[in-house]
Coordinates of C-alpha atoms in Angstrom, one line a residue:
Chain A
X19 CA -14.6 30.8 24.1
X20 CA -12.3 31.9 21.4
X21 CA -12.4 29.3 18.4
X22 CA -8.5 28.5 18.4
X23 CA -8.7 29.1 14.6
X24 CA -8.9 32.7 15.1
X25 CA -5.5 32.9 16.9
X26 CA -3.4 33.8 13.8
X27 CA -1.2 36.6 15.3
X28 CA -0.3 33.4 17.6
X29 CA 1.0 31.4 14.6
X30 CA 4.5 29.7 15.4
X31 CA 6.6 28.5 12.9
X32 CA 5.8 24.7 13.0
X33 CA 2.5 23.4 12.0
X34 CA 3.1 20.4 14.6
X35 CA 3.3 22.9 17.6
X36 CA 0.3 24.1 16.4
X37 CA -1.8 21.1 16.1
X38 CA -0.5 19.5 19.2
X39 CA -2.5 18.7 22.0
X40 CA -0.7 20.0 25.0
X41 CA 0.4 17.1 27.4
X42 CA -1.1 16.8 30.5
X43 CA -4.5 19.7 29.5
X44 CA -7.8 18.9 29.2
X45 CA -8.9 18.5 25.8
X46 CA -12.3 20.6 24.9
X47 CA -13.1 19.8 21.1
X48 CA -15.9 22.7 21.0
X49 CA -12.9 24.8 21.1
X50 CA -11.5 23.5 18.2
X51 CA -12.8 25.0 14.2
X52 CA -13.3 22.1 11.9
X53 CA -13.1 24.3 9.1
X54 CA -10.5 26.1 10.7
X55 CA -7.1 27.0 8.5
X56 CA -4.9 27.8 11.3
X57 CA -2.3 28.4 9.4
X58 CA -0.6 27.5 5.6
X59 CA -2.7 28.0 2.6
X60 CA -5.9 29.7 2.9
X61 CA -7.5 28.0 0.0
X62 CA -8.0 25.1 -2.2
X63 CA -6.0 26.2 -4.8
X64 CA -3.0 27.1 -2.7
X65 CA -3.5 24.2 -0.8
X66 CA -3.4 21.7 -3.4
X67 CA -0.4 23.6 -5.2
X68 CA 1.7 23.4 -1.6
X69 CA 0.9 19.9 -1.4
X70 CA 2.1 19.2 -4.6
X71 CA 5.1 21.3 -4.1
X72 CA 6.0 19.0 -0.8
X73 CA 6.2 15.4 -3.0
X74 CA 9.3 15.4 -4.1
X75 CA 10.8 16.0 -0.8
X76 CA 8.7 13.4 1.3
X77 CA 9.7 10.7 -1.3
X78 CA 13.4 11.5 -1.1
X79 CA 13.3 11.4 3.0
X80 CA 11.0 8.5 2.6
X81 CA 13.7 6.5 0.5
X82 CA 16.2 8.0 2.7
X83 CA 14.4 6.3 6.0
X84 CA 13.9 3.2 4.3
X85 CA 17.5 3.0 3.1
X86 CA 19.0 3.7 6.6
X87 CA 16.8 1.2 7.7
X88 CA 18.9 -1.6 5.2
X89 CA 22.1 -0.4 7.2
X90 CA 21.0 -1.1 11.3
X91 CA 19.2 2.3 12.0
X92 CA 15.9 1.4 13.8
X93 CA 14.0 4.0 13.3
X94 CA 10.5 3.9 11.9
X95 CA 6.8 6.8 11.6
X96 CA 4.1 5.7 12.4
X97 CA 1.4 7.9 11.4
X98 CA -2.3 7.0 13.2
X99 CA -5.8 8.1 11.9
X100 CA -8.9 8.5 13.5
X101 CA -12.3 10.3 13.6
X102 CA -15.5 10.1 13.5
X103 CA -17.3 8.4 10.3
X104 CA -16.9 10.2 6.7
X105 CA -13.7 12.0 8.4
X106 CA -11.7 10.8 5.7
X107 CA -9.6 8.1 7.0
X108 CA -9.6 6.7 3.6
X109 CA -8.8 9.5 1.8
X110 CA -5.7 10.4 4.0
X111 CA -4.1 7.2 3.2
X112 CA -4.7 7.2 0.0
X113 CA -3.1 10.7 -0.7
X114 CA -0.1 10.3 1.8
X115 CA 0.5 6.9 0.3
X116 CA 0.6 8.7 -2.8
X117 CA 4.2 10.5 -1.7
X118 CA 5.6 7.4 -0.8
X119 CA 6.8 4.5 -2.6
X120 CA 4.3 1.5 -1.4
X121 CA 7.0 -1.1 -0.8
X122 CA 8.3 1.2 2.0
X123 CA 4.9 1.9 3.8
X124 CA 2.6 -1.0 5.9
X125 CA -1.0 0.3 5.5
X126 CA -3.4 -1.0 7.5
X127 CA -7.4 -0.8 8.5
X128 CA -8.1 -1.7 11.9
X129 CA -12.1 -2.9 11.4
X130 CA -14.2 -4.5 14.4
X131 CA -11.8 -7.7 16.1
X132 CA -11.7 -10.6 14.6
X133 CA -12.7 -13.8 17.4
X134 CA -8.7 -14.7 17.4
X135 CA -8.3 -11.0 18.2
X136 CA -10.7 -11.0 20.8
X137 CA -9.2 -13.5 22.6
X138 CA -5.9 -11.3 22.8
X139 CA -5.0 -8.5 24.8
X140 CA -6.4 -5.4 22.8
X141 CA -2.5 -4.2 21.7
X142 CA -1.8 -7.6 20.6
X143 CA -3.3 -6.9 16.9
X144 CA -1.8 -3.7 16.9
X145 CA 1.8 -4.9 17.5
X146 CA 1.3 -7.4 14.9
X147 CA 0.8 -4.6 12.4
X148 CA 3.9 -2.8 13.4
X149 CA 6.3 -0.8 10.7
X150 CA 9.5 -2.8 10.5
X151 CA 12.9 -0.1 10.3
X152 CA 12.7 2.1 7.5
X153 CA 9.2 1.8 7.0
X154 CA 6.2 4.3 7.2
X155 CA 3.3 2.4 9.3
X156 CA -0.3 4.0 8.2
X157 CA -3.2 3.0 10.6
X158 CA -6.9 3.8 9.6
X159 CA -8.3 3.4 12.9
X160 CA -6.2 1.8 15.9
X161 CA -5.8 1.0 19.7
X162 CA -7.7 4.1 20.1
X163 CA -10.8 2.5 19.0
X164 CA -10.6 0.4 21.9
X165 CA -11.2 3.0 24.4
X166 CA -13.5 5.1 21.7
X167 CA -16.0 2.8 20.7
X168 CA -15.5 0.2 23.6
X169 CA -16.3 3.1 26.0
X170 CA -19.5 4.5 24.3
X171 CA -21.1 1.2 23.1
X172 CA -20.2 -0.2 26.7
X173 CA -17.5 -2.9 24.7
X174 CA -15.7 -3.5 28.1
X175 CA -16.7 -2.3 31.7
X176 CA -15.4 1.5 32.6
X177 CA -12.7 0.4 35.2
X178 CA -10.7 -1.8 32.1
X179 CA -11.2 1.1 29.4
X180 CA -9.5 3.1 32.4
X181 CA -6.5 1.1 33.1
X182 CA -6.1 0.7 29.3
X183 CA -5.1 4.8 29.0
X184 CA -2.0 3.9 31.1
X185 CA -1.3 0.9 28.9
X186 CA -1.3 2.8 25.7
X187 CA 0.9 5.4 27.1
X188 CA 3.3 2.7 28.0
X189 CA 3.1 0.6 24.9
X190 CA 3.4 4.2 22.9
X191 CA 6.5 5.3 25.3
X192 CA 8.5 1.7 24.6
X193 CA 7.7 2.0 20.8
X194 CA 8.9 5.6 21.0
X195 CA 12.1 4.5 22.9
X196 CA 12.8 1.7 20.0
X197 CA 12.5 4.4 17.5
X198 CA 9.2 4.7 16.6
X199 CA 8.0 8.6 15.7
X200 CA 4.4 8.2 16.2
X201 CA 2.3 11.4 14.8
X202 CA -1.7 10.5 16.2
X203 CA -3.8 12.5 14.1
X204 CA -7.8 13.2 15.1
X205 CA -9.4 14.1 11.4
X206 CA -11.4 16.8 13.0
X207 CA -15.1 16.9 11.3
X208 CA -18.1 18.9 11.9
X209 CA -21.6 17.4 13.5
X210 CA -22.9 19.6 10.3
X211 CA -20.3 18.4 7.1
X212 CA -20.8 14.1 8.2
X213 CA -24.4 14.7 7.2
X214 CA -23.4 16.5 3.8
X215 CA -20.9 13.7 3.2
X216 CA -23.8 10.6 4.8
X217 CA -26.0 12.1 2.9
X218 CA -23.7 12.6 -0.6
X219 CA -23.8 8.7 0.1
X220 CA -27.6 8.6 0.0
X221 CA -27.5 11.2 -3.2
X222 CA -25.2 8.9 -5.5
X223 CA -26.4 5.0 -5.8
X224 CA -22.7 4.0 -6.4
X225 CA -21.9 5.2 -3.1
X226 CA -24.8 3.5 -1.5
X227 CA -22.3 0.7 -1.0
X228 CA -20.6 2.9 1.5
X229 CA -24.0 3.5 3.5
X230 CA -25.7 1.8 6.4
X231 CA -28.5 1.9 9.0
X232 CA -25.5 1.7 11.7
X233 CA -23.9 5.3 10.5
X234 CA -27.4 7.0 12.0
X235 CA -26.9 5.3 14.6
X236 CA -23.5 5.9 15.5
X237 CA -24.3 9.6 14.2
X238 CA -26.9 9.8 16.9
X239 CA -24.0 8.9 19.7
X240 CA -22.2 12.0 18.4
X241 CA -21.9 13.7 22.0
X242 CA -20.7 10.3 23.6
X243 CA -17.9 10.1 20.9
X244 CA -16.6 13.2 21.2
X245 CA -16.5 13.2 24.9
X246 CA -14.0 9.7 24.3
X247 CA -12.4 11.1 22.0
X248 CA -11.5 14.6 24.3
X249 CA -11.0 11.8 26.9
X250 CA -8.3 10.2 24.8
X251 CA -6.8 12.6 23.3
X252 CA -6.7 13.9 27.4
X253 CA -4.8 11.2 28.7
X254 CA -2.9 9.9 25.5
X255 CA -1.4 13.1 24.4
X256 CA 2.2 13.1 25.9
X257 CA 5.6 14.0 25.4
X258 CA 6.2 10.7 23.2
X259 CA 3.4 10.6 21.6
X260 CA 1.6 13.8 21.4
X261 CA -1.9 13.5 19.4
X262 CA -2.5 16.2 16.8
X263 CA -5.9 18.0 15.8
X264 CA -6.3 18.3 12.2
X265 CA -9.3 20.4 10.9
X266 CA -10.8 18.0 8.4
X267 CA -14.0 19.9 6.7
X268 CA -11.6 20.9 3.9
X269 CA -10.0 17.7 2.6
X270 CA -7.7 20.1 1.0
X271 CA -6.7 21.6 4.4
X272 CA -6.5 18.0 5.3
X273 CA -4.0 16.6 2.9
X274 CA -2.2 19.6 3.3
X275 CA -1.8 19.6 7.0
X276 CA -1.0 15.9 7.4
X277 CA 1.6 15.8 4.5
X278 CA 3.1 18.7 6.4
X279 CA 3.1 16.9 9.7
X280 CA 5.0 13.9 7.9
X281 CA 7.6 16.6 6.6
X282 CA 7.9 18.2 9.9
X283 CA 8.9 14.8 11.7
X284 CA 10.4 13.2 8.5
X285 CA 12.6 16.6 8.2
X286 CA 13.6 16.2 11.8
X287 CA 14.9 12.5 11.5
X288 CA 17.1 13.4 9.2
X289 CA 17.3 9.8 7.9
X290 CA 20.9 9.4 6.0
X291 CA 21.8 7.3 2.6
X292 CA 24.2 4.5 3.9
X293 CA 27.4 4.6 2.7
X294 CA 28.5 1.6 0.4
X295 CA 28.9 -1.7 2.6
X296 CA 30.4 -4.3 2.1
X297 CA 31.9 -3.7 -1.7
X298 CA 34.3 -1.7 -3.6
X299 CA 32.6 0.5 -5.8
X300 CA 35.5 0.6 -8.8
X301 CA 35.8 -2.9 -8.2
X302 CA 32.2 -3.6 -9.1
X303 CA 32.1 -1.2 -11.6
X304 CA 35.0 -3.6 -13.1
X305 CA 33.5 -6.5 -12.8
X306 CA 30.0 -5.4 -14.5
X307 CA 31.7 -3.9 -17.5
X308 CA 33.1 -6.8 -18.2
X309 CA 30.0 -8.8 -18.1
Chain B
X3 CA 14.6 -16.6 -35.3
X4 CA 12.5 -13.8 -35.9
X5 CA 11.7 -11.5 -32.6
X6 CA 7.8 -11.3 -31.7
X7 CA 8.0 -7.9 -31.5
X8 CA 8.2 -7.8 -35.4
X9 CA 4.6 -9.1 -35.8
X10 CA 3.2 -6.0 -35.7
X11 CA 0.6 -7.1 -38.4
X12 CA -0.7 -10.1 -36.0
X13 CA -1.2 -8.0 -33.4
X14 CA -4.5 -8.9 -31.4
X15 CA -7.3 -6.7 -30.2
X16 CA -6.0 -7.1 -26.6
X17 CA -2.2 -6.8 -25.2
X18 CA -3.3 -10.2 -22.9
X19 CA -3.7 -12.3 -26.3
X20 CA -0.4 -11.0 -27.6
X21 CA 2.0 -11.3 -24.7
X22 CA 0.6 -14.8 -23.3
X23 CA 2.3 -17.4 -22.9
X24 CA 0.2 -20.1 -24.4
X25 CA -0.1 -22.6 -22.8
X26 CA 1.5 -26.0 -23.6
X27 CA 4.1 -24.4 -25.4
X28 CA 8.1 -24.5 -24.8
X29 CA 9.2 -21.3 -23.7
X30 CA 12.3 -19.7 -25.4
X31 CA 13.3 -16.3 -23.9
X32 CA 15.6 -15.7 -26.6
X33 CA 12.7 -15.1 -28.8
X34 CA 11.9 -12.2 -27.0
X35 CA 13.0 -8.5 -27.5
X36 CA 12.7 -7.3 -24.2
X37 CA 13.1 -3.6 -26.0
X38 CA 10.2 -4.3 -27.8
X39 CA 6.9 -2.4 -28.5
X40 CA 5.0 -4.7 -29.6
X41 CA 2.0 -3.3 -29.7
X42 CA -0.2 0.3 -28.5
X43 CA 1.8 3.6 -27.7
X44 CA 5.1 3.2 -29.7
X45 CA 7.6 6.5 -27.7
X46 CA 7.7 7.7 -24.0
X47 CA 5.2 10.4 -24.1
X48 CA 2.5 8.7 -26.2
X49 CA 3.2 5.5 -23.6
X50 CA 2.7 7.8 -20.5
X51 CA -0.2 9.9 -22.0
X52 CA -1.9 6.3 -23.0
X53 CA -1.1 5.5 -19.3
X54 CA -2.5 8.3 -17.9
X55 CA -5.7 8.1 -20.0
X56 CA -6.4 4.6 -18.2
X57 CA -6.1 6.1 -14.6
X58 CA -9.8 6.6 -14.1
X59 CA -10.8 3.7 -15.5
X60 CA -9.0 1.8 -13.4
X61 CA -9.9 3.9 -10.6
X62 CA -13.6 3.5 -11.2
X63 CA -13.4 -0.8 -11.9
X64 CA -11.1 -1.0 -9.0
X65 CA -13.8 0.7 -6.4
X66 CA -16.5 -1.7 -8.1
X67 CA -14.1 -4.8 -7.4
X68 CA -14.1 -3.7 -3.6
X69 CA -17.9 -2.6 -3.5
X70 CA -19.2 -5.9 -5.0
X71 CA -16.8 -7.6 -2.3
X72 CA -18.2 -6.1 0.6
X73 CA -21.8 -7.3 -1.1
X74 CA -20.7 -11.1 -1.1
X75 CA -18.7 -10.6 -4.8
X76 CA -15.5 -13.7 -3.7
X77 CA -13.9 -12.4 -6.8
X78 CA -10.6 -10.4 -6.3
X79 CA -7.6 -10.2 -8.6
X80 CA -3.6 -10.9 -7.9
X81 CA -0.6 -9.4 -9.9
X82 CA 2.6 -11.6 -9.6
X83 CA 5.7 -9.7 -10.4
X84 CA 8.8 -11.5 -11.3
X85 CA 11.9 -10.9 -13.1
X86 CA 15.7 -10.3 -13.0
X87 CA 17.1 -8.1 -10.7
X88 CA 16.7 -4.3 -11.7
X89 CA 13.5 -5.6 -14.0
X90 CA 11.4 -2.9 -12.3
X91 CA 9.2 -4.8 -9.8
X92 CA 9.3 -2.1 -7.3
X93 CA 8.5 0.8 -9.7
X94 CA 5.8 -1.4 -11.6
X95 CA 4.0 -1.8 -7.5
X96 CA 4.7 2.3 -7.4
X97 CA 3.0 2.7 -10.7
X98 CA 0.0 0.6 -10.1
X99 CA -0.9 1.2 -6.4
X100 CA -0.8 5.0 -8.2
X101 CA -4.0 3.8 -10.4
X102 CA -6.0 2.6 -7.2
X103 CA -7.1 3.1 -3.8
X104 CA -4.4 1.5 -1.6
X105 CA -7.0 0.7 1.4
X106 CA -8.4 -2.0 -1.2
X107 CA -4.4 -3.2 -2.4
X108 CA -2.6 -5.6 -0.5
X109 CA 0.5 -5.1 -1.7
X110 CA 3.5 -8.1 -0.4
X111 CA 7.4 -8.3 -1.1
X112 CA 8.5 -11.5 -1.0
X113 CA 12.2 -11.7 0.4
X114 CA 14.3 -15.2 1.5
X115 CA 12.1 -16.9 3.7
X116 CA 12.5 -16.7 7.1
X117 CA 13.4 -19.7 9.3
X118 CA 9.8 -19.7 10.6
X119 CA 8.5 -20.0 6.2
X120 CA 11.3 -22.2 5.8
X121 CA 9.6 -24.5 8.1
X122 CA 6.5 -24.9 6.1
X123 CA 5.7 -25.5 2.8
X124 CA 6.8 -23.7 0.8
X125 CA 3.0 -22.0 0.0
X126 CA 2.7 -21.5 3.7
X127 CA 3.7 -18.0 3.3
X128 CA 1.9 -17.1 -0.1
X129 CA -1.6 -18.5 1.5
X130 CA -1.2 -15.9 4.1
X131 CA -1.1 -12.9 1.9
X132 CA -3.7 -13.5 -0.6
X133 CA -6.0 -10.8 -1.8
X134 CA -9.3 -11.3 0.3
X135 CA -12.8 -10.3 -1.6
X136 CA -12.5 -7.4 -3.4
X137 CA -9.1 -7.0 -3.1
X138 CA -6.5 -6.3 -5.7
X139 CA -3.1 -8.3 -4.3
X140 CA 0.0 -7.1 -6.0
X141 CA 3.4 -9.7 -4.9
X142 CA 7.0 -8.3 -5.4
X143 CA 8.6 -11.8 -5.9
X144 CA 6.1 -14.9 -5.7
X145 CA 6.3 -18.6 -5.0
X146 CA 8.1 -19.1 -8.2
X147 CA 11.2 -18.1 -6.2
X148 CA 10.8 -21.4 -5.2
X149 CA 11.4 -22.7 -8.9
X150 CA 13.7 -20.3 -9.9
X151 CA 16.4 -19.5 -7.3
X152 CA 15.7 -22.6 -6.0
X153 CA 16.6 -24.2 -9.0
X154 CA 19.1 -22.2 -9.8
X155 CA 21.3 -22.4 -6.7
X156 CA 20.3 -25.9 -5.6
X157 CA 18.4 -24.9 -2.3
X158 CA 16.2 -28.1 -2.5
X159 CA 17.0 -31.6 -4.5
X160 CA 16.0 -31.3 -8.2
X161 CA 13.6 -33.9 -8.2
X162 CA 11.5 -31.3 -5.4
X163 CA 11.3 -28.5 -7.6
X164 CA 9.9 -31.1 -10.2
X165 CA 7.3 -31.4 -8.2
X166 CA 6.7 -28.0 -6.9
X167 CA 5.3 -26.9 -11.0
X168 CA 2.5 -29.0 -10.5
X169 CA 1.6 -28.0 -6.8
X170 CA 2.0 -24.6 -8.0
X171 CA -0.7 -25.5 -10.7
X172 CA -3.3 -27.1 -8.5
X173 CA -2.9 -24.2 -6.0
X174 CA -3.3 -21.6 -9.0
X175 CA -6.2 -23.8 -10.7
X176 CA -7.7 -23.8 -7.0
X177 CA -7.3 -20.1 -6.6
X178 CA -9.2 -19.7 -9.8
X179 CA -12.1 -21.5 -9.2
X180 CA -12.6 -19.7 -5.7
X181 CA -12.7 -16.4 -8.0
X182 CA -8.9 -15.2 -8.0
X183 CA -8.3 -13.8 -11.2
X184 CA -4.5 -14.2 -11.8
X185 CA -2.1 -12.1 -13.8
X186 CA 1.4 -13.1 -13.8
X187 CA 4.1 -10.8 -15.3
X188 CA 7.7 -12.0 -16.1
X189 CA 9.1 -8.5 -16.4
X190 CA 11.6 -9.0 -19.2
X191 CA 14.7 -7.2 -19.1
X192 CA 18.1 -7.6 -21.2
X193 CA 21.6 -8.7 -20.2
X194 CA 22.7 -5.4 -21.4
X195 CA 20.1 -3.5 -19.4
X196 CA 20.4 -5.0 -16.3
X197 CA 24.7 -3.6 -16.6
X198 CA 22.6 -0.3 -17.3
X199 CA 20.8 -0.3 -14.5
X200 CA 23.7 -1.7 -11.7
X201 CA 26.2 1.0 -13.1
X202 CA 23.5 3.5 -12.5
X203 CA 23.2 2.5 -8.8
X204 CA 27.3 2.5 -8.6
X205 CA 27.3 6.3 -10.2
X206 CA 24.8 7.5 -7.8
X207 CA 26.2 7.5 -4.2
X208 CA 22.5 7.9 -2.8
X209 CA 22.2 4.8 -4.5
X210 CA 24.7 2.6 -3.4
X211 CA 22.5 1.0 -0.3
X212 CA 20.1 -0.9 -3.3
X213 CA 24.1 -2.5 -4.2
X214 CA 25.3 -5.6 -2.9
X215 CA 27.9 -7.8 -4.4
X216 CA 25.7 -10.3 -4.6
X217 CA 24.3 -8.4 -7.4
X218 CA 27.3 -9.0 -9.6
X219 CA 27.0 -12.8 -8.1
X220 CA 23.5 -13.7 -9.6
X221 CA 24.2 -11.7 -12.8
X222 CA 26.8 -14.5 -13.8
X223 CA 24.3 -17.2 -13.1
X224 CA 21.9 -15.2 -16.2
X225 CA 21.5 -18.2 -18.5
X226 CA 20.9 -20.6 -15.5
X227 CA 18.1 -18.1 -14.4
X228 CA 16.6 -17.8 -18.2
X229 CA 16.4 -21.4 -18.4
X230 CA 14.9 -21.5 -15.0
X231 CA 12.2 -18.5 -16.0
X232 CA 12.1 -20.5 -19.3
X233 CA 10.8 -23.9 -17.2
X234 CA 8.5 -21.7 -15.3
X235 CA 6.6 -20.0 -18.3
X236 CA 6.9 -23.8 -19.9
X237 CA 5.0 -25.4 -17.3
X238 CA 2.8 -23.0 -15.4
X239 CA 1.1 -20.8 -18.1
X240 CA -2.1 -22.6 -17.9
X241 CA -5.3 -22.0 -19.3
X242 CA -6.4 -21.1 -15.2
X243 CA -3.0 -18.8 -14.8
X244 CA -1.5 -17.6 -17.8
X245 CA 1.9 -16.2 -17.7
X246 CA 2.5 -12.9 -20.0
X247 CA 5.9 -11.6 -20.6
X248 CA 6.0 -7.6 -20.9
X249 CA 9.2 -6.2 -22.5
X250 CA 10.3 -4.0 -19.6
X251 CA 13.7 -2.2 -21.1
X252 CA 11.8 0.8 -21.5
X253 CA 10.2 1.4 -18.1
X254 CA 7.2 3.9 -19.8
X255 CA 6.2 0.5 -21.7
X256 CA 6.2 -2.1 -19.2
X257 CA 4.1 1.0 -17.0
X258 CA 1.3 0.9 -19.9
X259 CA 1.7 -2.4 -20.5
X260 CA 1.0 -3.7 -16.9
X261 CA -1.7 -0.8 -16.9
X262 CA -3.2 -2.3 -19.8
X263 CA -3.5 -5.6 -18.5
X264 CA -4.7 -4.6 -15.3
X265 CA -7.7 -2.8 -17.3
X266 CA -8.3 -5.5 -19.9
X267 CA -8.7 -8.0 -16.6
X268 CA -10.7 -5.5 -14.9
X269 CA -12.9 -4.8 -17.8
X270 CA -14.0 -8.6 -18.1
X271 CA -15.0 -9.1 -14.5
X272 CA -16.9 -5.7 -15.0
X273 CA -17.8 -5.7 -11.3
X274 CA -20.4 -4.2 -10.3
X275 CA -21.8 -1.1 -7.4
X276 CA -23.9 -3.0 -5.0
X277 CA -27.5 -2.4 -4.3
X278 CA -28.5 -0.4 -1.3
X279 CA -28.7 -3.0 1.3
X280 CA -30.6 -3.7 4.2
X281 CA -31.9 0.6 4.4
X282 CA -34.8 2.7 2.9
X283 CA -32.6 5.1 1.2
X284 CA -35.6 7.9 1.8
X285 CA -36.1 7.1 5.1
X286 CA -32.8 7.1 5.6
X287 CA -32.4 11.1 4.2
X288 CA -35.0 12.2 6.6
X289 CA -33.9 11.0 9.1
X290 CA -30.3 12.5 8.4
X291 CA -31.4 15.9 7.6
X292 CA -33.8 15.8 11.0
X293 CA -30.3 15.0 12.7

């Protein structure tokens, strides 16, 4: 099978139709390159300088979105990250938080539940984490993990992982209808490039901190994840919500791609400056010069 | 009175010494040139090269801080911002969540409470967004709201926000001796700056939604809210939670300064990169590369 890399005479204009997962078609991940670069800059240099050259103009829509939201408008991104370990999770945030101003954004790690957690419906955590209007939601790891890991380590029996497929499409379709843009991104990583980056861990003693017996063993479930994750990005990919593939050997292909998927949908919103509310700008302009 | 930033021969080896506020001491703003430069880069380019030059740093100490946490280290560090209005707390958190890794930030903007906070003490809603292990927790606004507009516009009986100084002591001492290290900033602006900065917003249409009225209402309660800061600094800056008071009329300044203190606070913790624990690190190798 073709490696959908290779497709570039096939290229359309947006990156997001590119990356999409088609609603409603079986996702095969062997299909997809992880070093792919399907389309925009072909190397680091390039990549880095388009990056660059997109900051300005995600800040201003950023400040735009979070100013609507001070005047009534409801909407709200929430961008969702997940992959496999080493994917670079970490490193996403910390770049696309690096467009933003921080006071507009709500950054958060989803790590194994907590007992209160546990003792709540799987979403309830999740809707507790929730960008407010205006704001720019970043999850490192989410819901997701609850039919990724839960199915392959056995976390919950098969018929509840099932029903919880249809649960995240209709939590995702409600958040969706109360203005939440919600770009699901799968950091797409080679079986090959996580043991460079495991063992870059293993090479550098101030990175051992970041190592443990549990990555082999999760490494050694590699088939098992995959197949969830082709699973939920199978049945969670839908016209609300669609997830998006992002090849993530390159972190330079990677910070590219996502700050383009954040343009793309930020771009599309449109969010507007409010006009002055409330006061009369000569007025006030009065007032303080005479203060 | 002469201002302190004229002592340029006193000036300490460190900008902490220098802009503390000793404690035990009466506070007078007055004697403070919030234009000043007291001390390291003294124009905008040498402040933002000398900013720049810290980045690493900063970088570095900040992933110890969060590697020694997840090794049992309880220490972590919170920045309290306060100030006037247009004092810059929002582009101080955008400066320094620039320095470091947000995953290990846990940034907070403290607005009026809402009924729920109203109904607790009024550290209810502080406890709740404390920097955990390893964290670096940076708060827009603090519990000294609770002492300063409180004060100023009477929302609780005098005699309460008498008391509230010393709670706000124990819990800070407290804090302290479970390994917070605190640095609180008053970010000190002029009268004449702050007109500045409001006419700015008035000129700029796209920045009319960051206007309200209110503005114009709490600038004419300035000298009530210097005395209030005043009582603040008076009786808070303790030997446990110092206060320091950065001149913040030129933003490049109160960018290095922060930055400055950040790294001088970082530097004396000096955490430190875990040990490998709980894995052979060679073992470990093989069994990758056999993987």
């Amino acid at each position: 099978m073709a490696k959908k890399s290779t497709k570039k005479d096939d290229r359309p204009d947006r990156l997001r139709e590119l990356l999409r997962v088609p609603p409603g078609t079986e996702t095969d991940l062997t299909a997809y390159d992880a070093e792919a670069v399907p389309v925009g800059p072909e190397d680091k240099a390039a990549g880095v300088a388009a990056t660059a050259a997109m900051a300005e103009r995600l800040a201003e829509l950023q400040e735009r979105l979070y100013a609507a939201g001070t005047a009534g408008d409801r909407r709200r991104l929430l961008l969702v990250l997940q992959g496999m370990d080493t994917c670079g999770k970490g490193g996403t945030v910390k770049h696309v938080i690096g467009h933003f101003n921080p006071a507009g954004c709500r950054i958060r790690a989803f790590k194994a539940p907590t007992p209160e957690e546990q003792d709540h419906h799987f979403l309830w955590r999740i809707n507790r984490e929730l960008p407010r209007s205006g704001e720019i939601g970043i999850f490192d790891r989410s819901h997701y993990e609850d039919v990724l890991i839960a199915r392959v380590r056995e976390l919950a029996p098969r018929e509840q992982i099932r029903r919880r497929y249809d649960e995240i499409n209709a939590f995702e379709k409600a958040l969706a209808e109360d203005g939440v843009t919600l770009i699901k991104v799968f950091l797409h990583i080679s079986y090959e490039q996580q043991r460079r980056r495991l063992l870059q861990r293993l090479d550098n003693p101030d990175k051992h901190w970041k190592f443990n017996v549990g990555d082999i063993e999760e490494r050694a479930l590699w088939p098992a994840y995959q197949k969830a994750y082709e699973l939920a990005l199978t049945r969670c990919s839908t016209a609300e919500a669609p997830w998006y593939v992002v090849p993530a050997d390159r972190k330079w292909y990677r910070n590219w791609a996502v700050s383009q998927l954040l343009l793309e949908h930020l771009e599309e919103l449109d969010p507007r400056y409010p006009a002055a509310g409330g006061f009369d700008v000569e007025e006030s302009r009065k007032q303080l010069l005479a203060s």
